[in-house]
Coordinates of C-alpha atoms and ligand atoms in Angstrom, one line a residue:
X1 CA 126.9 241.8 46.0
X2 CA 129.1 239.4 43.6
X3 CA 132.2 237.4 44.0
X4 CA 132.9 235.0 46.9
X5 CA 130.8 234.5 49.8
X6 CA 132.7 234.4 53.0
X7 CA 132.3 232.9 56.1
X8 CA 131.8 235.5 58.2
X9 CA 128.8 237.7 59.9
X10 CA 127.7 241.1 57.7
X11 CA 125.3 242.5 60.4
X12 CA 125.8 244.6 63.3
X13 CA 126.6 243.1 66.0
X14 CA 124.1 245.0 68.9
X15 CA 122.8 244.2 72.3
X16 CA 123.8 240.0 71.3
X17 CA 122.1 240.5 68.3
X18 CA 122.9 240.7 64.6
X19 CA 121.2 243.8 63.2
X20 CA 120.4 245.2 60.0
X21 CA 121.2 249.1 60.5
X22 CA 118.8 250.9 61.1
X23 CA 118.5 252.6 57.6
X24 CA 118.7 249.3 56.3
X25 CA 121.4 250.4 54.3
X26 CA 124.7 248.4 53.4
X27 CA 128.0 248.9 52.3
X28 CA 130.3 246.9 49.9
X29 CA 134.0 245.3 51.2
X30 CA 136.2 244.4 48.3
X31 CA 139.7 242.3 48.4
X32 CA 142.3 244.9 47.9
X33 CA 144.5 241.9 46.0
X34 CA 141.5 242.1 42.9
X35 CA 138.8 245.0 43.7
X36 CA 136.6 242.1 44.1
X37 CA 133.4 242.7 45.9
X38 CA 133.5 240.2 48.6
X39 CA 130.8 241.0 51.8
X40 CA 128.3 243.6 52.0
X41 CA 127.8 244.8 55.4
X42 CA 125.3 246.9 57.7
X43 CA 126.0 250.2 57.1
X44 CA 125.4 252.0 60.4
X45 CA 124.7 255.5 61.6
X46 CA 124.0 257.7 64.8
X47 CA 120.8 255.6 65.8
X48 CA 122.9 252.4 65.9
X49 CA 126.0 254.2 67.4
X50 CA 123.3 255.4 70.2
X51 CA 121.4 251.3 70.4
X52 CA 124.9 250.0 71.2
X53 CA 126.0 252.5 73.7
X54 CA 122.7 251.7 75.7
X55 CA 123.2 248.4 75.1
X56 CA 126.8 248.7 76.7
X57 CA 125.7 250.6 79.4
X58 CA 123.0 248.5 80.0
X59 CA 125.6 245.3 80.3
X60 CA 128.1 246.8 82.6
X61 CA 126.8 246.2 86.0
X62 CA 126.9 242.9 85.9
X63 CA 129.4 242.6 84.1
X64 CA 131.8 244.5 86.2
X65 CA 130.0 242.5 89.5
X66 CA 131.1 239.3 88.1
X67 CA 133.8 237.4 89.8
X68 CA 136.7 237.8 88.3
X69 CA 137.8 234.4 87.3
X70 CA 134.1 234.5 85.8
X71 CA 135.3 237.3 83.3
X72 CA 138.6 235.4 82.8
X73 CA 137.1 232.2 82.2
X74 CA 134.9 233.9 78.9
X75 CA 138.4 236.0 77.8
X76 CA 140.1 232.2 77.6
X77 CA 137.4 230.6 75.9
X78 CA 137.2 233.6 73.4
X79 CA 140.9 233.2 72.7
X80 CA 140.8 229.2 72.7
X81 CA 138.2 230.3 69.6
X82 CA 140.3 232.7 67.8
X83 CA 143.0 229.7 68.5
X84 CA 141.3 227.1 66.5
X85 CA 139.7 228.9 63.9
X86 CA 142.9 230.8 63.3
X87 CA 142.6 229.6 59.4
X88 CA 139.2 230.7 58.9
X89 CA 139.9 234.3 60.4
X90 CA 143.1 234.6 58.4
X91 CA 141.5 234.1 55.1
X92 CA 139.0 236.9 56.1
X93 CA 141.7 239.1 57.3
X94 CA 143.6 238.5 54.1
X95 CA 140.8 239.1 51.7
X96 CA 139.7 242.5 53.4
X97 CA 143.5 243.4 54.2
X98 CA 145.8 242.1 51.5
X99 CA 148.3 241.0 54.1
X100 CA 149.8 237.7 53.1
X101 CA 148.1 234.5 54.6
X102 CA 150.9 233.4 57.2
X103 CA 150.9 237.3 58.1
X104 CA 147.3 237.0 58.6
X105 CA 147.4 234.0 60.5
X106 CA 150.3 235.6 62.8
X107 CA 148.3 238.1 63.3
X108 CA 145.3 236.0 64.8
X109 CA 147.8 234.4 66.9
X110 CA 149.2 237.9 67.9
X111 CA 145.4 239.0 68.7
X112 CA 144.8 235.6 71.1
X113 CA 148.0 236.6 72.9
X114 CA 146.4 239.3 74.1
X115 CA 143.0 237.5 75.3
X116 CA 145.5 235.1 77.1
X117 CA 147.4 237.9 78.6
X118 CA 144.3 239.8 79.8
X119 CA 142.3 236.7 80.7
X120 CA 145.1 236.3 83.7
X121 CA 145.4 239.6 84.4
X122 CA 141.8 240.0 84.8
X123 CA 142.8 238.0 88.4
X124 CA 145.3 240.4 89.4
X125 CA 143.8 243.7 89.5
X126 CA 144.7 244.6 93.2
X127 CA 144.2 247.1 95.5
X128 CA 146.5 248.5 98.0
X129 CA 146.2 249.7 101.9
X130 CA 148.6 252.8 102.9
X131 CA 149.4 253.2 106.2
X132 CA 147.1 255.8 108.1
X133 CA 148.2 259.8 109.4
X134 CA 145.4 258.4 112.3
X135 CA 145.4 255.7 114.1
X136 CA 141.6 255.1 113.7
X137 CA 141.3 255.3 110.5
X138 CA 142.4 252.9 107.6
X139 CA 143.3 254.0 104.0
X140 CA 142.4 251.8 101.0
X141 CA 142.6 252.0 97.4
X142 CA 140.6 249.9 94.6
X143 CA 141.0 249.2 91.2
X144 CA 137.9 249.5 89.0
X145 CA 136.2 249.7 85.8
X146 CA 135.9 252.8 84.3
X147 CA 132.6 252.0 82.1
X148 CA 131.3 252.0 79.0
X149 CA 134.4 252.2 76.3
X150 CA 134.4 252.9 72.5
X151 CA 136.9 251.4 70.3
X152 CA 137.8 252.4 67.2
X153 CA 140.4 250.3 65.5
X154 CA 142.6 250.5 61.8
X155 CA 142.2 248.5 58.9
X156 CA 146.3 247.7 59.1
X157 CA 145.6 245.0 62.2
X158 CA 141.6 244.6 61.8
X159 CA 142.2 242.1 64.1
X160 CA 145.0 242.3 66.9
X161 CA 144.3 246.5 67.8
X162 CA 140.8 245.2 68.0
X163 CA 141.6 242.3 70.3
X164 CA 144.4 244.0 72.8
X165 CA 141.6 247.2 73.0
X166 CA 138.7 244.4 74.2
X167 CA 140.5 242.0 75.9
X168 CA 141.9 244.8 78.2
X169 CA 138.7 246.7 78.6
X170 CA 136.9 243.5 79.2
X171 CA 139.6 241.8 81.8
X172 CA 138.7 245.1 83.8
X173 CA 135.1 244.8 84.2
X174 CA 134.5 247.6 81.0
X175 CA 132.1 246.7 77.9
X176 CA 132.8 248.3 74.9
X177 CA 131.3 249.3 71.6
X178 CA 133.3 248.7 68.9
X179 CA 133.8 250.7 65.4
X180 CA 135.8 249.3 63.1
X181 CA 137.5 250.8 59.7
X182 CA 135.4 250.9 56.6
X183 CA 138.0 248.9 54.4
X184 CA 138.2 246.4 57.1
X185 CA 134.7 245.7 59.2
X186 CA 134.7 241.8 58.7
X187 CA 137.4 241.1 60.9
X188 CA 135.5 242.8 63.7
X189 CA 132.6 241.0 63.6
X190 CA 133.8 237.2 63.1
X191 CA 135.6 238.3 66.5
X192 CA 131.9 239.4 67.7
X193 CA 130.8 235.8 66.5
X194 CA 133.3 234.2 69.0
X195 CA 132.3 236.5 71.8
X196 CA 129.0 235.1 71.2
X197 CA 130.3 231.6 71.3
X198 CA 132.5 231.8 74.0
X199 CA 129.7 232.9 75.9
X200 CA 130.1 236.7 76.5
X201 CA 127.3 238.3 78.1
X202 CA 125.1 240.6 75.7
X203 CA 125.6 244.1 75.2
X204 CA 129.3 244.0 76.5
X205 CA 130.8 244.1 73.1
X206 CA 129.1 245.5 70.6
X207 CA 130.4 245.9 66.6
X208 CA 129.2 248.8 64.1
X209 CA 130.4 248.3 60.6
X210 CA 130.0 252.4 59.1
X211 CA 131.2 254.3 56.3
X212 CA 129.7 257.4 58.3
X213 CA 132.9 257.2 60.9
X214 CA 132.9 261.2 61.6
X215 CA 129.1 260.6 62.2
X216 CA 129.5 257.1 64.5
X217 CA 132.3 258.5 66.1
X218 CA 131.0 261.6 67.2
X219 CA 128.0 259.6 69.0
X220 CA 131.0 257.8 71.0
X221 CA 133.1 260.3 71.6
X222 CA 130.3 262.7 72.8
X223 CA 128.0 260.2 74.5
X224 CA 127.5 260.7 78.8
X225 CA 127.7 257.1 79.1
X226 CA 130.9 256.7 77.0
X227 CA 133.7 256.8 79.7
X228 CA 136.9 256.4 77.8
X229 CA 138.1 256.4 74.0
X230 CA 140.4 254.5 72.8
X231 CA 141.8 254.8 69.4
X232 CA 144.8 253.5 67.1
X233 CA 144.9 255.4 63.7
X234 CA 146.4 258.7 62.5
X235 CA 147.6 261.4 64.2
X236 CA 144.9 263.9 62.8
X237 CA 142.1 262.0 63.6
X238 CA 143.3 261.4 67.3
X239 CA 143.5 265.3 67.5
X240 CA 139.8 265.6 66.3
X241 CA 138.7 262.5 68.8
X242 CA 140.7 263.7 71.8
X243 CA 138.8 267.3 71.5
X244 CA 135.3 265.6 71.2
X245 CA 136.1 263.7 74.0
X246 CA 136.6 266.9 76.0
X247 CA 133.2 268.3 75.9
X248 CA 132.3 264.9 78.8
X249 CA 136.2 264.8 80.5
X250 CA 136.5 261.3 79.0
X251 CA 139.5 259.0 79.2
X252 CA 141.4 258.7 76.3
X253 CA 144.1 256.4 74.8
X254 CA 146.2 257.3 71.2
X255 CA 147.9 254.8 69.5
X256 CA 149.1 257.4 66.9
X257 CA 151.1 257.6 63.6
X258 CA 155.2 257.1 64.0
X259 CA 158.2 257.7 61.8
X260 CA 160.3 254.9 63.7
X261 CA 163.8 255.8 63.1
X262 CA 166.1 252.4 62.4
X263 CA 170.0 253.2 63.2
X264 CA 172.8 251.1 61.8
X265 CA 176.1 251.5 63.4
X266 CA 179.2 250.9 62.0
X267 CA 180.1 248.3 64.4
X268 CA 176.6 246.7 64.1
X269 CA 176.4 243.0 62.5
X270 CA 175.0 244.3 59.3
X271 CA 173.7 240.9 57.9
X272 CA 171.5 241.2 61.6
X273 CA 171.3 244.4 60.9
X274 CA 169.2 243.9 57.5
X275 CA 166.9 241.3 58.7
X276 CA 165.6 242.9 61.1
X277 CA 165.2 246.0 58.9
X278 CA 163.3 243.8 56.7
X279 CA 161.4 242.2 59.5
X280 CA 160.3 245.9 60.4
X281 CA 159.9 247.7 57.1
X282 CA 157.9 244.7 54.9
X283 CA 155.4 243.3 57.7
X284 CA 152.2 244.3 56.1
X285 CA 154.2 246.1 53.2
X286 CA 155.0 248.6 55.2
X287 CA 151.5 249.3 56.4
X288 CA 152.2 249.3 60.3
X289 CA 152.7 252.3 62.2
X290 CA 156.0 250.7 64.1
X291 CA 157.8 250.2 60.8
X292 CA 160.9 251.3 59.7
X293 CA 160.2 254.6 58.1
X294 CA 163.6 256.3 57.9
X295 CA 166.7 254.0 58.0
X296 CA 169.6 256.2 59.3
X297 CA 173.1 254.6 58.4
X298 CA 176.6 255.5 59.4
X299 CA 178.4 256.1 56.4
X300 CA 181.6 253.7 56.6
X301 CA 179.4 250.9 56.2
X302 CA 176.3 252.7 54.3
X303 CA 177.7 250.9 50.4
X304 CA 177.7 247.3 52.4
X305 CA 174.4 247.6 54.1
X306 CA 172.7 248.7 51.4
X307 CA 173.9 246.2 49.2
X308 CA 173.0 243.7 51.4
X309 CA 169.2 245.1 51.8
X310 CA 169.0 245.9 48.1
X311 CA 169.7 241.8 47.6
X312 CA 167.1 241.1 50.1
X313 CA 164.1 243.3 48.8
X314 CA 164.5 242.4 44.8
X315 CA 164.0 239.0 46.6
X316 CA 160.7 239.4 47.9
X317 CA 157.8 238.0 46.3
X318 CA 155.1 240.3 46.0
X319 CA 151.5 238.5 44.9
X320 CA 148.0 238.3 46.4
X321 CA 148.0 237.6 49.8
X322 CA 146.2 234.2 49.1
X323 CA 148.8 232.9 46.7
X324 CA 151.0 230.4 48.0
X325 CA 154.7 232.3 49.2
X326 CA 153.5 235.8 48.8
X327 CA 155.6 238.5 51.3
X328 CA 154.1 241.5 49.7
X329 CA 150.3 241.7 49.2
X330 CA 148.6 245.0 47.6
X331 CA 148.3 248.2 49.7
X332 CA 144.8 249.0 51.1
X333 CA 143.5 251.4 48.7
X334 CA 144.4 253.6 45.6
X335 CA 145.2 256.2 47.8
X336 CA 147.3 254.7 49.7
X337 CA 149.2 253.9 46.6
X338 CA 149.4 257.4 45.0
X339 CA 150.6 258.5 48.6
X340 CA 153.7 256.2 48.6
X341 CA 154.1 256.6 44.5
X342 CA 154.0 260.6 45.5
X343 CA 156.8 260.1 47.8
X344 CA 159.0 258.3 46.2
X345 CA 159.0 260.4 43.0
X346 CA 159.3 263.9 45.5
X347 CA 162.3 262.4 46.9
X348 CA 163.4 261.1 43.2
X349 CA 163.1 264.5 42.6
X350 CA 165.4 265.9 45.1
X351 CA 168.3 264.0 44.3
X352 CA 167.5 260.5 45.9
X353 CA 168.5 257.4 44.0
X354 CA 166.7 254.3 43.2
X355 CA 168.3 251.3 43.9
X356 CA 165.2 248.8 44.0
X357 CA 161.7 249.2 42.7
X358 CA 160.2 252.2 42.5
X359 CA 157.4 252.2 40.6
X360 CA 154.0 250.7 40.6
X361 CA 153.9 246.5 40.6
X362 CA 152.3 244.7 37.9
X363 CA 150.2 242.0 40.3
X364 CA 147.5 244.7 40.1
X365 CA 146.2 247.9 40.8
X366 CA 147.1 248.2 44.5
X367 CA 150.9 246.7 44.4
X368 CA 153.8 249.0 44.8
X369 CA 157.1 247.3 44.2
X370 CA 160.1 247.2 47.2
X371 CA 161.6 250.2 46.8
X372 CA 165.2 250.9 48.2
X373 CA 166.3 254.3 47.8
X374 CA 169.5 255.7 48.8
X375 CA 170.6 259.4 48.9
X376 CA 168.0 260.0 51.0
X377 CA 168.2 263.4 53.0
X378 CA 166.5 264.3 56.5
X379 CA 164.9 267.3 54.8
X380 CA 162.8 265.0 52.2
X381 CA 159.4 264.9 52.7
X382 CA 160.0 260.7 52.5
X383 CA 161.7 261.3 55.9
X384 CA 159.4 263.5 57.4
X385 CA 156.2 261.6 56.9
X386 CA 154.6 258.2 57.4
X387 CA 155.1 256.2 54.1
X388 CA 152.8 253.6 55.0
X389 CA 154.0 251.5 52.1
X390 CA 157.4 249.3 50.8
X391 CA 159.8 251.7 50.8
X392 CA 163.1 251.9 52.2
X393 CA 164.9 255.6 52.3
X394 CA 169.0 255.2 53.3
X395 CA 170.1 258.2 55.5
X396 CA 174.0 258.4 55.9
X397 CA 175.3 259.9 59.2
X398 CA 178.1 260.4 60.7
X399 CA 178.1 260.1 64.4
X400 CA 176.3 258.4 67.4
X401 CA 175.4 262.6 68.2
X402 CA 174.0 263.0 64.9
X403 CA 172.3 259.7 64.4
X404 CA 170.1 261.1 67.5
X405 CA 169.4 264.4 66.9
X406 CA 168.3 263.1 63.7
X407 CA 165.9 260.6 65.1
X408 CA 164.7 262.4 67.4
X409 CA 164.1 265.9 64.6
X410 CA 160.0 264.8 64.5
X411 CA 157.4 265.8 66.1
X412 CA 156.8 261.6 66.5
X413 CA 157.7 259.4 69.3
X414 CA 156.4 255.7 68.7
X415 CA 158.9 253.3 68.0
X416 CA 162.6 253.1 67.1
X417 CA 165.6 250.7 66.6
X418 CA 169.4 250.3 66.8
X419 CA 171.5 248.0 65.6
X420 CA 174.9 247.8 67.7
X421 CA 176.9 245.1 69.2
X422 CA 179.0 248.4 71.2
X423 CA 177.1 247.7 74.9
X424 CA 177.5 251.2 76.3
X425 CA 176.0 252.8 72.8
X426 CA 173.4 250.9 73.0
X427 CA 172.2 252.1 76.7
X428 CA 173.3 255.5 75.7
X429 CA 170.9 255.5 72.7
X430 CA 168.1 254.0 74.2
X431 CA 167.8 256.6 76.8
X432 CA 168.4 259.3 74.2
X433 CA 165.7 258.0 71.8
X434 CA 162.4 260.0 72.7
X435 CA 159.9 257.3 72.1
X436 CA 157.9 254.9 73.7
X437 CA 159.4 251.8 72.5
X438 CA 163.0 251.0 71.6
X439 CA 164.3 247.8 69.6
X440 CA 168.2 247.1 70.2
X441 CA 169.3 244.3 67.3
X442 CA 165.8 243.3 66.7
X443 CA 163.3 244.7 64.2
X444 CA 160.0 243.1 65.8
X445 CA 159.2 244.5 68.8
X446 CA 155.4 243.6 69.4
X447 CA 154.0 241.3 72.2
X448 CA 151.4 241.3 74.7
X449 CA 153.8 241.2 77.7
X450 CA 155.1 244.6 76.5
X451 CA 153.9 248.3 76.9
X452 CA 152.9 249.3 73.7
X453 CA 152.7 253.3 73.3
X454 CA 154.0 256.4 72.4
X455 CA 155.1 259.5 73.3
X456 CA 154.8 263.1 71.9
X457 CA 152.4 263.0 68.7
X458 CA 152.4 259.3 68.7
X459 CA 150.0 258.7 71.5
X460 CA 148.7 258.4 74.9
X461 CA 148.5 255.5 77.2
X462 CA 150.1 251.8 76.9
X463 CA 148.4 248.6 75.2
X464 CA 149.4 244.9 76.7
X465 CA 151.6 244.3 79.7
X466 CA 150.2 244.6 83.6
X467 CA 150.2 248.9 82.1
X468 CA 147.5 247.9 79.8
X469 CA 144.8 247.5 82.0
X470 CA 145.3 250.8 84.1
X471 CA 143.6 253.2 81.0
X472 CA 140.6 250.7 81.7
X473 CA 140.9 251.1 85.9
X474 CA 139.8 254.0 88.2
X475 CA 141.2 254.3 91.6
X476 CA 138.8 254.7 94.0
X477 CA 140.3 255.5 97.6
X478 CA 137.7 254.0 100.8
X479 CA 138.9 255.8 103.7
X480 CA 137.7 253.7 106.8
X481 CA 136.9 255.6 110.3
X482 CA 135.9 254.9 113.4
X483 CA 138.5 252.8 114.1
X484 CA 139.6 253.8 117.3
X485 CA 138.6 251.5 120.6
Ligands
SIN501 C1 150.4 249.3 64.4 O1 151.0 249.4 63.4 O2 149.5 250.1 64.7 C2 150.6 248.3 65.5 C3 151.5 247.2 65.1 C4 151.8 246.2 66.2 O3 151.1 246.0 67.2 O4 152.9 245.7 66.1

């Protein structure tokens, strides 16, 4: 390995212990921002995959038997960590990521949030009792783990869908194995270095750095003692998890790809309007999978508003994520920038217009400029699929009935926004919208009190809020006899 030495773990992290895979072979992480080689980590396989499920299994008695304020108590300390060595974590989230380093940081914060949410919720799982058919018997219902999870977690938030996937499974009495993506492992294990520290018991949260995820994740989603899967990442890959998981009847959660629609009506305040497309479209240039991907404008205003936006984007400074002021680091791999370089020029092609950027950026190999195109049409491939990168594609519409029928044309359902100050529009449209999350005059919508989820191809199940623990919870109804004098 050359190039900087980070502070940060490189092992697996199995059974409270950092391991060496078992092949003893490693792998190299480089900074997207330079190609720089900057960690070389365990490179795991099946026999690792299969030492950390036993070590789960092995955990989860007692952990699920502790008291609940016992399991709380760790959650807190774990986040009070990720609290104060938030500057530490976001210089190794920005060097594996090439998010910006107040993104990064954010993103720590946004990852505690969830370890404080879950660490109080851990004291609310109740039960119920339902009145009885007999007057001898009594009806109950408990709330409790479901077992041994796997996680396997994106390189786009190597941190936060890492920490709202533990902290719930953990709040509810679950231990989990962890697999996180092959651009991005170091995140996941400086979190397993503050499990350690915070005092989590071993075995019930294990790490496996791989670059054999088909291999790993087979192990997990296959394994008897694997109860649930849960999974943020691309729609494809879901598919091929959710039918492994089949073969044991094991819970599953998607947090799947989107192709969040972002409506500006006429009567919206389009200054508002723009920020919060900005706010949605450039976090993690354009890498998240709630961003802005097709921005549908009514065509009165569609000159102004894009105006306005095209002002905003040449304004952005794009530049390693560690350099001071940089909004716009590189994107995570050269294929990610041929994808969005591909796009651009089909839709080029078939009559859109640049108005901003559009071509590679000269901080480096993995930099795409912000790119506003207008002209856009529905039919363009840039509209039908996930950019994943800088790019901004202007849809003109004309009505409140088209604007829907639009967003709604895709077999997607994640997230969406609308920008109106008409009160009654903006009920009617957030009804209408079929997705699982819906922004009125805001473009951030992310937070650990809130559902997070899909519908349609986007996903299964809810992350954060009181919802997020129940894909971690079985009911178990106790039916008590007897009763009678
Ligand atoms: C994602 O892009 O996968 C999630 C982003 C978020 O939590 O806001």
């Amino acid at each position: 390995m050359a190039g900087i030495e980070l502070d940060c773990p490189t092992q697996a992290f199995i059974a409270g212990e950092w391991r060496a895979a078992d092949n003893k072979q490693v792998f190299d992480v480089s900074d997207p921002a330079t190609g720089e080689v900057i960690a070389s980590v365990a490179d795991c396989t099946a026999s690792d995959a299969q030492a950390a499920v036993d070590a789960a299994d092995g955990a989860q008695p007692a952990w699920a038997a502790m008291p609940a304020a016992a399991r709380s108590a760790v959650l807190r300390r774990w986040r009070d960590l990720m609290v104060e060595e938030a500057d530490r974590l976001a210089d190794i989230l920005t060097r594996e990521n090439g998010k910006p380093l107040a993104e990064a940081r954010g993103e720590i914060l946004y990852g505690a949030s969830y370890f404080e949410w879950f660490a109080e919720e851990a004291k609310r799982i109740y039960g119920e009792t339902i009145p009885s058919p007999a007057s001898d018997k009594r009806i109950l219902v408990i709330r409790q783990p479901v077992g041994v999870c796997a996680a396997i977690t994106p390189w786009n938030f190597p941190n936060a869908m890492l920490a709202r996937k533990v902290a719930a499974a953990l709040a509810a009495g679950c231990t989990m194995v962890a697999k996180p993506a092959e651009d991005t492992p170091l995140s996941a294990l400086a979190m397993a270095e503050l499990a350690e520290r915070a005092g989590l018991p071993a075995g019930v949260f294990n790490v496996l750095p791989t670059t054999a995820p088909a291999e790993v994740g087979e192990v997990l989603t296959t394994s008897d003692k694997v109860r649930k899967v849960t999974f943020t990442g691309s729609t494809n890959t879901g598919r091929i998890l959710m039918r492994q998981a089949t073969g044991t009847i094991k819970k599953v959660s998607m947090e799947l790809g989107g192709n969040a629609p972002f409506i500006v009506f006429e009567d919206a305040d389009l200054e508002k309007a723009a920020e919060g497309l900005m706010a949605s479209k450039f976090r993690n240039a354009g890498q998240t999978c709630v961003c802005a991907n097709r921005v549908f404008v009514q065509a009165d205003v569609m000159d102004r508003f894009a105006e306005i936006v095209r002002k905003k984007v040449a304004a952005l400074k794009v530049a390693p994520g560690l350099e001071g002021g940089s909004q716009i680091g590189p994107l995570i791999n050269a294929q990610a920038v041929s994808k969005v370089e591909t796009l651009v020029r089909s839709a080029a092609e078939a009559g859109a217009c640049i108005v901003e950027g559009g071509t590679r950026h000269a901080a480096g190999e993995l930099f795409y400029q912000p790119t506003v195109l207008s002209n856009v049409s529905h039919e363009m491939e840039i509209a039908r699929e996930e950019i994943f990168g800088p790019v901004v594609p202007l849809i003109a519409f004309d009505t409140e009935e088209d604007a829907i029928l639009r967003a709604n044309d895709t077999d997607y359902g994640l997230a969406a926004y609308a920008f109106t100050k008409d009160l009654g529009r903006a009920f009617r449209v957030s009804e209408a919208l079929e997705y699982g999350m819906v922004a009125i005059n805001d473009g951030a919508l992310s937070n650990a009190a809130a559902p997070f989820g899909g519908v349609k191809q986007s996903g299964l199940g809810r992350e954060g809020s009181s919802h997020g623990l129940d894909d971690y919870l079985e009911l178990k109804y106790i039916l008590l006899g007897g009763l009678g004098a």
